[in-house]
Short mmCIF file of C-alpha atoms in Angstrom, two decimals:
data_model
loop_
_atom_site.label_atom_id
_atom_site.label_comp_id
_atom_site.label_asym_id
_atom_site.label_seq_id
_atom_site.Cartn_x
_atom_site.Cartn_y
_atom_site.Cartn_z
CA MET A 633 -1.03 -158.68 24.63
CA SER A 634 -0.05 -159.10 28.75
CA SER A 635 0.98 -161.93 27.61
CA ILE A 636 3.65 -160.45 24.33
CA ARG A 637 4.98 -157.87 27.06
CA PRO A 638 7.55 -159.72 29.10
CA LEU A 639 8.82 -160.13 25.28
CA ILE A 640 9.71 -156.33 23.98
CA PRO A 641 12.58 -156.09 25.36
CA LEU A 642 13.67 -158.69 23.73
CA LEU A 643 11.95 -157.56 20.46
CA LEU A 644 13.61 -154.09 20.93
CA ALA A 645 16.86 -156.06 21.26
CA ALA A 646 16.84 -157.94 18.16
CA GLY A 647 15.23 -154.43 16.09
CA ILE A 648 18.22 -152.56 17.03
CA LEU A 649 20.88 -155.86 16.28
CA LEU A 650 18.86 -156.12 12.74
CA GLY A 651 19.42 -152.80 12.24
CA GLY A 652 22.81 -152.63 12.67
CA ASN A 653 23.47 -155.76 11.25
CA GLY A 654 21.84 -154.52 7.93
CA LEU A 655 23.75 -151.20 7.92
CA GLN A 656 26.87 -152.56 8.71
CA SER A 657 26.05 -155.06 5.34
CA THR A 658 26.00 -152.22 2.94
CA LEU A 659 28.05 -149.53 4.81
CA ILE A 660 31.25 -151.86 4.26
CA ALA A 661 30.01 -151.78 0.46
CA LEU A 662 29.74 -148.90 0.14
CA ARG A 663 33.12 -147.04 2.37
CA GLY A 664 35.10 -150.46 0.51
CA ALA A 665 34.47 -149.25 -2.99
CA GLN A 666 35.20 -145.24 -1.49
CA GLU A 667 38.32 -147.09 -0.41
CA GLY A 668 39.48 -148.32 -3.71
CA PHE A 669 38.66 -152.24 -2.79
CA PRO A 670 37.91 -153.75 -6.00
CA ALA A 671 34.41 -155.52 -6.11
CA SER A 672 36.33 -159.26 -6.34
CA LEU A 673 37.16 -157.68 -2.80
CA ILE A 674 34.30 -156.62 -1.60
CA GLY A 675 32.63 -159.42 -2.10
CA LEU A 676 35.21 -161.60 -0.70
CA MET A 677 34.01 -160.32 2.32
CA GLY A 678 30.32 -161.24 2.36
CA THR A 679 32.04 -164.58 1.32
CA PHE A 680 34.21 -164.24 4.56
CA TYR A 681 30.72 -163.01 6.79
CA PHE A 682 28.20 -166.36 6.01
CA ALA A 683 31.24 -168.30 6.11
CA GLY A 684 31.19 -167.44 9.88
CA PHE A 685 27.75 -167.28 9.93
CA LEU A 686 26.82 -170.46 9.21
CA LEU A 687 30.21 -171.37 11.59
CA GLY A 688 28.05 -169.64 14.03
CA CYS A 689 24.42 -171.52 13.91
CA LEU A 690 26.66 -174.79 14.95
CA ALA A 691 28.49 -173.62 17.16
CA ILE A 692 25.68 -171.30 19.35
CA THR A 693 23.51 -174.11 21.45
CA ARG A 694 27.15 -175.00 22.98
CA ILE A 695 28.35 -172.31 23.89
CA MET A 696 24.47 -170.86 25.54
CA LYS A 697 24.87 -174.14 26.70
CA ALA A 698 28.70 -173.67 29.04
CA VAL A 699 27.39 -169.84 29.89
CA GLY A 700 24.10 -169.22 29.15
CA HIS A 701 21.63 -166.53 27.46
CA ILE A 702 23.24 -163.36 29.12
CA ARG A 703 26.62 -164.34 29.09
CA ALA A 704 26.41 -165.80 25.60
CA PHE A 705 25.07 -162.47 24.68
CA SER A 706 27.19 -160.05 25.92
CA ALA A 707 30.25 -161.47 25.29
CA LEU A 708 28.84 -161.67 21.17
CA ALA A 709 27.51 -158.19 21.82
CA ALA A 710 30.95 -156.98 23.15
CA ILE A 711 32.80 -159.39 20.40
CA ALA A 712 30.49 -157.66 17.51
CA SER A 713 30.91 -153.97 19.04
CA VAL A 714 34.41 -154.45 18.75
CA GLY A 715 34.99 -155.11 15.48
CA THR A 716 32.47 -152.99 13.66
CA LEU A 717 35.22 -150.83 15.01
CA LEU A 718 38.06 -151.89 13.69
CA LEU A 719 36.79 -151.88 10.82
CA VAL A 720 37.34 -148.22 10.23
CA LEU A 721 41.09 -148.32 12.64
CA VAL A 722 42.46 -150.19 10.33
CA LEU A 723 41.90 -150.13 6.79
CA ASP A 724 42.53 -153.41 5.18
CA PRO A 725 41.35 -155.51 2.68
CA ILE A 726 42.50 -159.31 5.67
CA MET A 727 41.83 -157.41 9.21
CA TRP A 728 37.96 -156.43 7.18
CA CYS A 729 37.31 -160.04 5.75
CA ALA A 730 38.57 -160.96 9.63
CA VAL A 731 36.31 -158.88 11.27
CA ARG A 732 33.68 -160.01 9.23
CA PHE A 733 34.10 -163.68 9.08
CA VAL A 734 33.45 -162.98 13.22
CA GLY A 735 30.92 -160.83 12.56
CA GLY A 736 29.20 -162.75 11.13
CA PHE A 737 30.04 -166.18 13.84
CA CYS A 738 28.63 -163.77 16.08
CA PHE A 739 25.21 -162.50 15.16
CA ALA A 740 24.41 -165.86 13.99
CA GLY A 741 25.37 -166.36 17.13
CA LEU A 742 23.51 -162.93 19.13
CA PHE A 743 20.17 -163.84 16.34
CA THR A 744 19.69 -167.86 17.55
CA ILE A 745 19.95 -166.35 21.52
CA VAL A 746 17.06 -163.67 21.16
CA GLU A 747 15.04 -166.54 19.51
CA SER A 748 15.78 -169.29 21.46
CA TRP A 749 15.01 -166.31 24.62
CA MET A 750 11.37 -165.97 22.78
CA ASN A 751 10.92 -169.48 21.82
CA SER A 752 11.21 -170.13 25.67
CA GLY A 753 8.42 -167.46 26.45
CA VAL A 754 5.71 -167.55 23.81
CA GLY A 755 2.80 -169.83 24.03
CA ASN A 756 0.69 -171.09 20.95
CA HIS A 757 -1.29 -168.67 21.16
CA ASP A 758 0.84 -166.30 20.18
CA ARG A 759 2.77 -167.42 18.06
CA ALA A 760 1.48 -166.32 14.92
CA ARG A 761 1.40 -162.75 16.90
CA VAL A 762 4.62 -162.27 17.64
CA LEU A 763 6.05 -163.43 14.43
CA ALA A 764 4.43 -160.82 12.46
CA ILE A 765 5.49 -158.62 15.43
CA TYR A 766 8.63 -159.82 14.62
CA ARG A 767 8.77 -159.70 11.48
CA MET A 768 8.00 -155.79 11.64
CA VAL A 769 10.75 -155.08 13.47
CA ASP A 770 12.70 -156.69 10.82
CA ILE A 771 11.50 -154.45 8.43
CA GLY A 772 11.45 -151.32 9.68
CA SER A 773 14.88 -151.89 11.37
CA VAL A 774 16.64 -153.23 8.75
CA THR A 775 15.19 -149.95 5.82
CA SER A 776 14.98 -147.44 8.13
CA ALA A 777 18.94 -148.01 9.70
CA GLN A 778 20.29 -147.81 6.56
CA PHE A 779 19.34 -144.14 5.94
CA LEU A 780 21.78 -143.08 8.84
CA ILE A 781 24.27 -143.91 6.62
CA PRO A 782 23.22 -140.68 3.81
CA VAL A 783 22.81 -138.90 7.14
CA PHE A 784 26.69 -139.54 8.84
CA GLY A 785 27.50 -140.40 5.58
CA ALA A 786 29.54 -143.48 4.47
CA GLY A 787 33.27 -141.37 4.89
CA GLY A 788 34.70 -141.11 8.80
CA PHE A 789 34.40 -142.53 11.77
CA THR A 790 30.64 -141.08 12.90
CA ILE A 791 28.46 -143.83 11.25
CA PHE A 792 31.35 -146.65 12.77
CA ALA A 793 30.58 -145.18 15.70
CA ILE A 794 26.84 -145.47 15.87
CA MET A 795 26.98 -148.69 14.51
CA SER A 796 28.55 -149.51 17.47
CA ILE A 797 26.54 -147.57 20.01
CA MET A 798 23.69 -149.71 18.40
CA ILE A 799 25.14 -152.98 18.45
CA THR A 800 26.16 -152.14 22.77
CA LEU A 801 22.63 -150.84 23.77
CA SER A 802 21.29 -154.08 22.85
CA LEU A 803 22.72 -155.63 25.83
CA VAL A 804 20.77 -152.96 28.06
CA PRO A 805 16.96 -154.45 26.80
CA VAL A 806 19.18 -157.85 27.52
CA SER A 807 20.74 -157.75 30.67
CA LEU A 808 17.64 -155.29 32.15
CA GLY A 809 13.82 -156.91 30.89
CA ASP A 810 14.09 -159.84 31.71
CA ARG A 811 16.16 -161.65 34.99
CA THR A 812 15.03 -165.30 33.91
CA ASN A 813 18.04 -167.26 32.63
CA PRO A 814 16.01 -169.87 30.25
CA THR A 815 17.50 -173.34 29.78
CA PRO A 816 19.90 -173.48 26.91
CA PRO A 817 18.26 -175.13 23.33
CA GLU A 818 19.29 -179.07 22.47
CA GLU A 819 21.27 -178.82 19.68
CA VAL A 820 18.84 -179.09 16.32
CA LYS A 821 19.03 -181.92 14.61
CA LEU A 822 20.61 -181.82 11.53
CA ASP A 823 20.09 -184.65 8.93
CA LEU A 824 20.95 -182.73 5.80
CA ALA A 825 21.11 -186.32 3.38
CA ARG A 826 17.16 -187.08 4.67
CA VAL A 827 15.56 -184.11 3.62
CA TRP A 828 17.58 -183.40 0.66
CA ARG A 829 15.93 -187.07 -0.31
CA ILE A 830 12.53 -185.38 0.92
CA SER A 831 12.60 -182.70 -0.80
CA PRO A 832 15.67 -181.94 -3.82
CA LEU A 833 13.62 -178.87 -4.87
CA GLY A 834 13.47 -177.50 -1.56
CA CYS A 835 17.20 -177.66 -1.07
CA PHE A 836 18.41 -176.47 -4.67
CA GLY A 837 16.04 -173.77 -4.20
CA CYS A 838 17.47 -173.08 -0.66
CA ILE A 839 20.69 -173.39 -2.15
CA ALA A 840 20.16 -171.25 -4.76
CA VAL A 841 18.55 -168.78 -2.77
CA GLY A 842 21.54 -168.06 -0.61
CA VAL A 843 23.86 -167.50 -3.29
CA THR A 844 21.69 -164.58 -5.22
CA ASN A 845 19.96 -162.92 -2.09
CA SER A 846 23.66 -162.69 -0.53
CA ALA A 847 24.93 -161.33 -3.84
CA PHE A 848 22.34 -158.79 -3.49
CA ARG A 849 23.11 -158.10 0.07
CA THR A 850 26.82 -157.41 -0.40
CA LEU A 851 26.52 -156.12 -3.58
CA SER A 852 23.65 -153.90 -4.87
CA PRO A 853 25.25 -151.07 -2.99
CA VAL A 854 28.34 -151.73 -5.11
CA TYR A 855 26.32 -151.82 -8.08
CA ALA A 856 24.80 -148.73 -7.44
CA GLU A 857 27.45 -146.51 -6.58
CA GLN A 858 28.78 -147.84 -9.29
CA ILE A 859 26.66 -146.48 -12.20
CA GLY A 860 26.90 -143.42 -10.38
CA MET A 861 24.27 -142.55 -7.96
CA SER A 862 24.64 -140.60 -4.89
CA VAL A 863 24.83 -142.22 -1.56
CA ALA A 864 21.06 -141.42 -0.66
CA ASP A 865 20.27 -143.38 -4.32
CA VAL A 866 22.22 -146.44 -2.86
CA VAL A 867 20.93 -146.62 0.61
CA THR A 868 17.13 -146.01 -1.76
CA PHE A 869 18.18 -149.18 -3.71
CA VAL A 870 19.09 -151.79 -1.31
CA SER A 871 15.92 -150.51 1.00
CA VAL A 872 13.24 -150.20 -1.52
CA GLY A 873 14.33 -154.49 -2.48
CA ILE A 874 14.07 -155.31 1.17
CA PHE A 875 10.52 -153.80 0.91
CA GLY A 876 9.05 -155.57 -1.87
CA GLY A 877 9.91 -158.60 -0.42
CA ALA A 878 8.35 -157.88 2.82
CA ILE A 879 5.24 -156.67 1.38
CA ILE A 880 4.73 -160.07 -1.75
CA GLN A 881 5.39 -162.88 0.61
CA TYR A 882 2.24 -163.76 2.01
CA PRO A 883 -0.38 -162.28 -0.77
CA LEU A 884 2.32 -165.83 -2.48
CA GLY A 885 2.63 -167.56 0.10
CA TYR A 886 -1.64 -167.39 0.44
CA LEU A 887 -1.29 -168.64 -4.04
CA SER A 888 0.92 -171.04 -2.55
CA ASP A 889 -1.52 -172.48 -0.76
CA ARG A 890 -3.98 -172.95 -2.56
CA TRP A 891 -2.22 -173.96 -5.99
CA ASP A 892 0.93 -176.43 -6.61
CA ARG A 893 3.25 -174.87 -4.59
CA ARG A 894 5.72 -175.76 -7.39
CA ARG A 895 3.61 -173.76 -9.90
CA VAL A 896 3.93 -170.66 -7.62
CA LEU A 897 7.17 -171.10 -7.08
CA LEU A 898 8.16 -171.38 -10.90
CA ILE A 899 6.12 -168.14 -11.77
CA THR A 900 8.21 -166.53 -9.14
CA THR A 901 11.59 -167.80 -10.09
CA CYS A 902 10.73 -166.21 -13.85
CA CYS A 903 9.18 -162.97 -12.49
CA ALA A 904 12.83 -162.46 -10.32
CA MET A 905 14.54 -163.57 -13.47
CA LEU A 906 12.71 -161.69 -15.54
CA SER A 907 13.44 -158.56 -12.93
CA ALA A 908 16.96 -159.20 -13.46
CA LEU A 909 17.12 -159.29 -16.61
CA ALA A 910 15.17 -155.42 -16.67
CA LEU A 911 17.75 -154.02 -14.52
CA VAL A 912 20.55 -154.89 -17.05
CA PHE A 913 19.25 -154.16 -20.31
CA VAL A 914 16.32 -151.38 -19.41
CA ALA A 915 17.29 -149.63 -15.94
CA GLY A 916 20.70 -148.43 -16.72
CA SER A 917 22.03 -145.80 -14.95
CA ASN A 918 18.15 -143.93 -14.43
CA PRO A 919 17.68 -143.86 -10.38
CA LEU A 920 14.27 -143.64 -10.62
CA LEU A 921 14.10 -146.65 -13.36
CA ASN A 922 16.30 -148.50 -11.18
CA PHE A 923 14.17 -148.42 -7.53
CA VAL A 924 11.05 -149.29 -10.22
CA ILE A 925 12.52 -152.31 -10.83
CA ILE A 926 14.60 -153.59 -8.12
CA PHE A 927 11.39 -153.26 -5.76
CA ILE A 928 9.14 -156.04 -8.81
CA PHE A 929 12.58 -157.68 -8.11
CA GLY A 930 12.37 -157.46 -4.47
CA CYS A 931 9.00 -158.79 -4.88
CA PHE A 932 10.04 -161.75 -6.34
CA ALA A 933 13.95 -162.47 -5.90
CA MET A 934 12.93 -162.67 -1.40
CA PRO A 935 10.36 -164.81 -0.96
CA LEU A 936 11.93 -167.25 -3.08
CA TYR A 937 13.06 -168.91 0.09
CA SER A 938 10.24 -169.64 2.41
CA LEU A 939 8.11 -170.71 -0.41
CA SER A 940 11.12 -173.76 -1.05
CA ALA A 941 11.17 -174.11 2.37
CA ALA A 942 7.10 -174.70 2.17
CA HIS A 943 7.03 -176.79 -0.20
CA SER A 944 9.27 -179.24 1.44
CA ASN A 945 7.28 -179.18 5.01
CA ASP A 946 4.62 -180.57 2.27
CA ARG A 947 7.01 -183.41 1.70
CA ALA A 948 7.22 -184.05 5.52
CA ASP A 949 6.61 -186.17 7.64
CA ALA A 950 4.33 -184.97 10.63
CA GLY A 951 6.62 -183.20 13.88
CA GLU A 952 9.53 -183.49 10.44
CA PHE A 953 9.38 -178.27 10.92
CA VAL A 954 11.69 -177.88 13.47
CA LEU A 955 14.60 -180.71 11.17
CA ILE A 956 13.46 -179.26 7.55
CA ASN A 957 13.60 -176.30 8.14
CA ALA A 958 16.85 -176.06 10.62
CA ALA A 959 18.86 -178.35 7.81
CA LEU A 960 17.60 -175.13 4.54
CA MET A 961 18.87 -172.87 7.23
CA LEU A 962 22.45 -174.75 6.49
CA PHE A 963 21.51 -175.15 2.55
CA TYR A 964 20.93 -171.99 2.51
CA SER A 965 23.90 -170.84 4.27
CA PHE A 966 26.37 -173.10 2.32
CA GLY A 967 24.84 -170.63 -0.81
CA ALA A 968 25.33 -167.63 0.78
CA ILE A 969 28.93 -168.34 1.61
CA GLY A 970 29.59 -168.89 -2.41
CA GLY A 971 27.15 -166.51 -4.12
CA PRO A 972 28.82 -162.66 -3.30
CA PHE A 973 32.06 -164.38 -4.03
CA ALA A 974 31.64 -165.15 -7.31
CA ALA A 975 29.03 -162.47 -8.64
CA SER A 976 31.76 -159.65 -6.94
CA THR A 977 34.14 -161.83 -9.61
CA ALA A 978 31.63 -161.61 -13.13
CA MET A 979 30.92 -157.73 -12.13
CA GLN A 980 34.62 -157.27 -11.60
CA TYR A 981 35.05 -158.49 -15.04
CA PHE A 982 32.49 -156.75 -16.77
CA GLY A 983 30.56 -154.66 -15.20
CA PRO A 984 28.17 -153.84 -12.58
CA SER A 985 25.07 -155.12 -14.35
CA ALA A 986 27.62 -158.44 -13.86
CA LEU A 987 25.26 -158.91 -10.84
CA PHE A 988 21.99 -159.01 -12.10
CA VAL A 989 22.89 -161.50 -14.86
CA PHE A 990 24.50 -163.97 -12.51
CA SER A 991 21.23 -164.06 -10.55
CA ALA A 992 19.20 -164.53 -14.02
CA VAL A 993 21.50 -167.00 -14.68
CA VAL A 994 21.31 -168.68 -10.84
CA TYR A 995 17.26 -168.41 -11.12
CA ALA A 996 17.32 -169.73 -14.74
CA ILE A 997 18.35 -172.69 -14.17
CA PHE A 998 16.53 -173.13 -10.84
CA ILE A 999 14.07 -172.75 -13.42
CA ALA A 1000 15.18 -176.15 -15.01
CA VAL A 1001 15.39 -177.89 -12.10
CA ILE A 1002 11.56 -177.42 -11.17
CA LEU A 1003 10.71 -178.02 -14.90
CA TYR A 1004 12.10 -181.09 -14.43
CA ARG A 1005 11.02 -181.78 -11.13
CA MET A 1006 7.53 -181.39 -11.96
CA GLN A 1007 8.26 -184.02 -14.58
CA ALA A 1008 9.07 -186.26 -11.49
CA ARG A 1009 6.79 -185.92 -9.50
CA SER A 1010 3.42 -185.21 -8.66
CA GLY A 1011 1.78 -182.51 -6.67
CA VAL A 1012 1.76 -182.39 -2.79
CA PRO A 1013 -2.51 -182.30 -3.31
CA ALA A 1014 -4.05 -179.48 -1.76
CA GLY A 1015 -5.27 -180.89 1.55
CA GLU A 1016 -2.20 -182.48 2.47
CA ARG A 1017 -0.31 -178.99 2.37
CA GLY A 1018 0.54 -177.23 4.99
CA ARG A 1019 0.09 -173.60 5.94
CA PHE A 1020 2.76 -171.32 4.28
CA ILE A 1021 4.58 -169.59 6.95
CA ALA A 1022 7.32 -166.71 6.07
CA LEU A 1023 10.54 -167.11 7.82
CA LEU A 1024 13.49 -165.59 8.30
CA ARG A 1025 17.16 -166.18 7.52
CA THR A 1026 18.79 -165.46 11.26
CA SER A 1027 19.15 -168.62 12.65
CA THR A 1028 18.49 -172.44 12.28
CA ILE A 1029 16.46 -172.11 15.98
CA PHE A 1030 13.99 -169.54 14.39
CA ALA A 1031 12.46 -173.02 12.73
CA ARG A 1032 11.48 -173.41 16.48
CA LEU A 1033 9.87 -170.27 16.81
CA ALA A 1034 7.93 -170.74 13.67
CA ARG A 1035 6.63 -174.11 13.84
CA ARG A 1036 2.76 -174.26 13.35
CA ASN A 1037 0.06 -174.67 16.58
CA GLY A 1038 0.25 -177.78 17.67
CA ASP A 1039 3.22 -178.87 16.22
CA PRO A 1040 5.90 -180.51 18.49
CA GLU A 1041 9.89 -179.28 18.36
CA GLY A 1042 10.54 -181.76 16.68
CA PRO A 1043 12.51 -185.31 17.85
CA THR A 1044 15.32 -183.02 19.33
CA GLY A 1045 13.43 -181.02 21.59
CA SER A 1046 14.11 -177.92 24.17
#
């Protein structure tokens, strides 16, 4: 435990940031709906966020090299905090889109800095424990922060001020908890064409998950609000879906280590599609039914990214774990840019349930791709499959933190 103690300030900062970012995503959807913004406009804000996030993932390493971890973190946190206040000071859709773009850039950079810092400070023997703690911090902070909304309300200035305070407070543990300033990592080598050749199914899966998961995170509060849920029910609906994905991810990963991963991926995607359709045709406006089914939906929709990544890593050569997962993070981001706007457009024309019809259609296409790839290529033998690792979609650097014991960091190093 003593070897992990120096990382506690970073984990604390990560928890504050993860909670603040998750809170902001839900609040913007709710407040936007209250201000009369159409669903398509709220979806466009999600698209701008993920576009900024993608750019941030690509640019942050150069920023860290130029000014170091602490200065980069301080600048990005300050900008994100100011942007949060601008959301309530200027209730204008164009301004909100711009702020969401900048926010996506900042949060991508902040998560990259924290994860790069943790990676430089953790030994291989502690890596699994740090990842487990980080996962608990992620789920705990994101779900608990949601419930600040019913306490303080989605209207008014207070909740935005609280978000700004949270982002600003993340500076404290980073500034005071560690006097070192690690060497910035080398830029992650990206070869998207090679990674696609290694595993077309894994790459397509990450794009599909990007489309559906980004649509869910951006627009599920709009769906819940439009079917008549209270603010407390809306945040419960969002939190239950996120929590469902967290608790079943490792059991599915365990099965995929022992079966053909594509079979597990197929079953999981089918269950995600069926639960999405159940939300459309069974749940109606009943809050309890929606909570139960969105929990089931989260159980199968959220782990699809890690399952797709695990399948891709089974096809990779030794030492390519970081290369593969950095590229998959970008494939996810490509899908995430298009998902919110496409789903929100469908919601505007066909009603709130179109969100899950849209997701079901994407899952159906993914199922067809899985079946095709199962016919086109034989499975990876059990003895050649790697161990499943649950991956966060926070930065391209996370692959370095999550690499398996004994794996090199890849051709780039750090």
